[in-house]
XYZ file of C-alpha atoms in Angstrom:
243
model
C -61.319 47.950 39.610
C -59.354 46.036 36.382
C -56.858 43.577 37.106
C -54.071 44.318 34.599
C -52.717 40.690 33.737
C -49.090 40.636 33.167
C -46.394 37.615 31.740
C -44.251 36.021 34.555
C -40.433 37.099 34.006
C -38.413 40.093 34.056
C -39.602 43.152 32.885
C -39.587 43.540 28.943
C -38.259 39.848 28.522
C -38.860 38.238 25.202
C -39.191 35.159 24.235
C -36.451 33.385 22.135
C -37.442 31.486 19.071
C -36.060 27.792 19.478
C -33.804 26.546 16.778
C -36.270 24.961 13.932
C -36.027 20.954 13.973
C -34.760 21.288 10.392
C -31.677 23.575 11.218
C -30.788 20.955 14.144
C -31.170 18.026 12.090
C -28.880 19.702 9.191
C -25.930 20.674 11.746
C -26.140 17.045 13.270
C -25.866 15.602 9.888
C -23.124 17.964 9.373
C -21.383 16.261 11.774
C -21.613 12.701 10.710
C -18.858 10.783 8.708
C -20.837 10.362 4.843
C -20.110 9.465 1.340
C -20.699 10.820 -1.706
C -19.524 9.339 -5.183
C -19.014 12.299 -6.747
C -17.261 14.198 -3.907
C -15.782 11.497 -1.626
C -15.668 10.827 1.767
C -16.177 13.532 4.761
C -15.743 12.994 8.146
C -15.786 15.599 11.737
C -13.086 17.048 12.552
C -13.285 14.785 15.826
C -13.142 11.381 13.724
C -10.134 12.615 12.001
C -8.727 13.444 15.693
C -9.543 9.818 16.963
C -8.253 8.156 13.898
C -4.778 9.893 14.130
C -4.961 11.262 10.078
C -2.136 12.463 8.841
C -1.456 14.026 5.350
C 1.512 15.067 3.624
C 1.720 16.780 -0.241
C 3.268 14.305 -3.095
C 6.822 15.542 -4.159
C 9.165 15.752 -6.856
C 11.710 13.288 -4.863
C 14.924 11.471 -6.130
C 15.368 8.033 -4.491
C 17.583 4.696 -4.788
C 15.256 2.309 -6.177
C 14.791 -0.997 -5.108
C 12.495 -4.363 -6.166
C 11.196 -6.607 -3.371
C 9.988 -10.445 -4.326
C 8.779 -13.176 -2.434
C 10.257 -16.469 -3.405
C 9.267 -20.151 -2.777
C 12.240 -22.758 -2.185
C 11.849 -25.582 -4.260
C 15.485 -27.328 -4.163
C 17.500 -27.462 -0.706
C 21.356 -26.399 -0.011
C 21.814 -30.358 0.921
C 20.420 -31.927 -2.408
C 23.609 -33.657 -4.555
C 24.099 -32.056 -7.750
C 22.152 -33.460 -11.148
C 24.188 -34.388 -14.119
C 23.494 -31.677 -16.795
C 21.873 -29.068 -13.857
C 23.571 -26.031 -13.080
C 22.300 -26.349 -9.360
C 25.092 -26.433 -6.601
C 25.213 -27.879 -3.088
C 25.326 -25.304 -0.428
C 22.622 -23.140 -2.347
C 19.232 -22.960 -2.060
C 17.094 -21.976 -5.247
C 13.655 -20.746 -5.016
C 11.350 -19.391 -8.024
C 8.367 -16.938 -8.222
C 6.077 -15.183 -11.022
C 6.316 -12.113 -11.951
C 3.282 -10.229 -13.426
C 4.401 -7.499 -16.166
C 7.201 -7.592 -18.871
C 9.593 -5.123 -16.764
C 11.002 -6.916 -14.357
C 14.602 -4.339 -14.509
C 16.492 -7.059 -12.979
C 19.542 -9.117 -15.231
C 20.512 -12.631 -14.675
C 23.733 -12.725 -12.233
C 22.341 -9.440 -10.339
C 23.223 -9.732 -6.700
C 20.308 -8.855 -3.990
C 20.192 -9.746 -0.129
C 17.345 -12.080 1.598
C 15.328 -9.817 4.110
C 13.959 -12.427 6.305
C 14.600 -15.913 6.921
C 15.360 -17.646 10.657
C 17.026 -14.342 11.796
C 20.547 -15.644 11.391
C 19.818 -16.115 7.382
C 18.591 -12.431 6.884
C 21.224 -10.719 5.024
C 22.514 -13.664 3.095
C 23.311 -13.050 -0.713
C 21.243 -14.061 -3.160
C 21.318 -13.783 -7.186
C 19.080 -13.839 -10.042
C 19.783 -17.459 -11.362
C 17.483 -17.786 -14.249
C 14.733 -15.494 -15.906
C 12.431 -17.332 -17.883
C 9.868 -15.534 -20.231
C 6.595 -17.085 -20.507
C 5.058 -16.993 -24.044
C 1.645 -15.783 -24.274
C 1.294 -14.609 -20.856
C 1.922 -11.446 -18.763
C 4.227 -13.131 -16.438
C 7.798 -14.120 -15.769
C 9.223 -17.079 -13.972
C 12.279 -15.866 -11.954
C 14.656 -18.274 -10.050
C 16.931 -17.183 -7.257
C 20.143 -19.061 -6.154
C 20.578 -18.249 -2.020
C 24.213 -18.887 -0.135
C 22.727 -21.621 2.454
C 25.938 -23.254 3.987
C 24.251 -24.483 7.017
C 20.851 -25.920 5.155
C 18.325 -23.202 6.801
C 16.104 -23.160 3.909
C 13.365 -26.038 3.817
C 11.238 -26.843 0.865
C 8.298 -24.713 -0.006
C 9.190 -22.280 2.409
C 9.187 -18.582 1.547
C 12.152 -16.029 1.831
C 11.811 -12.505 0.473
C 14.893 -10.647 -1.633
C 15.519 -7.337 -2.389
C 17.562 -5.763 -5.449
C 19.291 -2.365 -5.433
C 18.136 -0.505 -8.538
C 19.359 2.756 -10.114
C 18.361 5.896 -8.783
C 14.717 7.246 -9.715
C 13.704 11.231 -9.995
C 10.108 11.121 -9.736
C 8.013 13.916 -10.444
C 5.698 12.751 -7.952
C 6.185 10.442 -5.335
C 4.307 9.528 -1.885
C 5.091 7.475 1.067
C 4.452 4.236 1.070
C 1.833 4.213 3.876
C -0.141 6.467 1.464
C -0.991 3.177 -0.910
C -4.161 1.493 -0.756
C -3.266 -1.824 -3.009
C -6.530 -3.788 -3.557
C -7.743 -6.476 -6.308
C -9.431 -3.081 -7.892
C -6.113 -1.541 -8.240
C -3.726 0.881 -6.523
C -5.309 4.000 -4.754
C -4.443 7.238 -2.556
C -6.951 9.166 -0.786
C -6.465 12.787 -1.802
C -7.636 15.057 0.226
C -10.121 17.675 -1.450
C -10.952 20.505 0.878
C -13.073 19.012 3.581
C -13.512 15.634 1.938
C -11.114 12.293 0.762
C -11.331 11.255 -2.508
C -10.025 7.429 -3.538
C -8.161 8.318 -6.214
C -6.994 5.280 -8.497
C -2.937 5.376 -9.587
C -0.559 4.267 -11.366
C 3.066 2.977 -9.521
C 6.501 3.363 -10.772
C 9.643 2.658 -8.647
C 9.720 1.932 -4.988
C 12.759 2.550 -2.724
C 13.549 4.242 0.857
C 9.925 4.365 2.091
C 8.642 6.024 -1.141
C 6.937 5.024 -3.941
C 6.836 6.667 -7.711
C 3.656 7.681 -8.962
C 3.168 7.957 -12.695
C -0.639 8.845 -13.130
C -2.986 9.960 -10.569
C -1.372 12.469 -8.237
C 0.685 15.424 -9.199
C 3.426 17.057 -7.008
C 1.423 19.226 -4.334
C -1.386 17.222 -3.835
C -2.030 16.363 -0.538
C -2.786 12.616 0.287
C -3.471 10.795 3.367
C -0.715 8.861 4.892
C -2.671 7.176 7.722
C -4.970 5.261 8.419
C -5.515 4.597 4.966
C -7.236 1.190 5.428
C -9.319 2.584 8.333
C -10.525 5.122 5.392
C -11.484 2.332 2.802
C -13.302 0.067 5.272
C -15.088 3.212 6.268
C -16.065 4.318 2.686
C -17.070 0.382 2.069
C -19.341 0.822 5.076
C -21.146 4.254 4.420
C -21.772 2.742 0.798
C -23.611 -0.319 2.114
C -25.634 2.014 4.640
C -24.267 0.505 7.994
C -22.812 2.605 10.705
C -18.814 3.138 10.203
């Protein structure tokens, strides 16, 4: 009598072909962060959630513009007036260099000190002098700060803010969307499932927004958080290391 050899397992069962190694590798690769110079940065959904990524569309916006600058004190308030000089006792004087010709400020314009010794915040500051530097793309600005308690010490820094006229921006983004580097100013534009670092030209700032005059149009989706982390991730992927 012949023996009928049958395979193990339920009757009618068929073997299921395993996924090819190439397909499995492609699926794994898709879920890893990657960078393409032409297409931008790719991040898996889980990575974006871990980062707490947020985006918002650039928008047309009208806002109150501001100018904020950091100054360094070169004369203290308790120094005596000097003959022929306009410095006054009870006022500290500070200076800064402004890159660019369009300062948008006038001599005598009043501003406010934002931070200085706590109680000094909110002190009045006046643009005292504006010196145009020949053959240079810089201007020197001097401010006079009311300091009756002599709180501003020599070489100390303080920040002054002025209000400027309202701006009707054709495209504006939250300040948190900006990436400022030595190479220029950038935002990360979302294009489908990728994020493209895009150079932009900045206009007026104020109320937590910055006008974009070139590089972004109203309706474009930009990353608002975490821009710095995206930049570091891009640099690591470019260098070939793990993000």
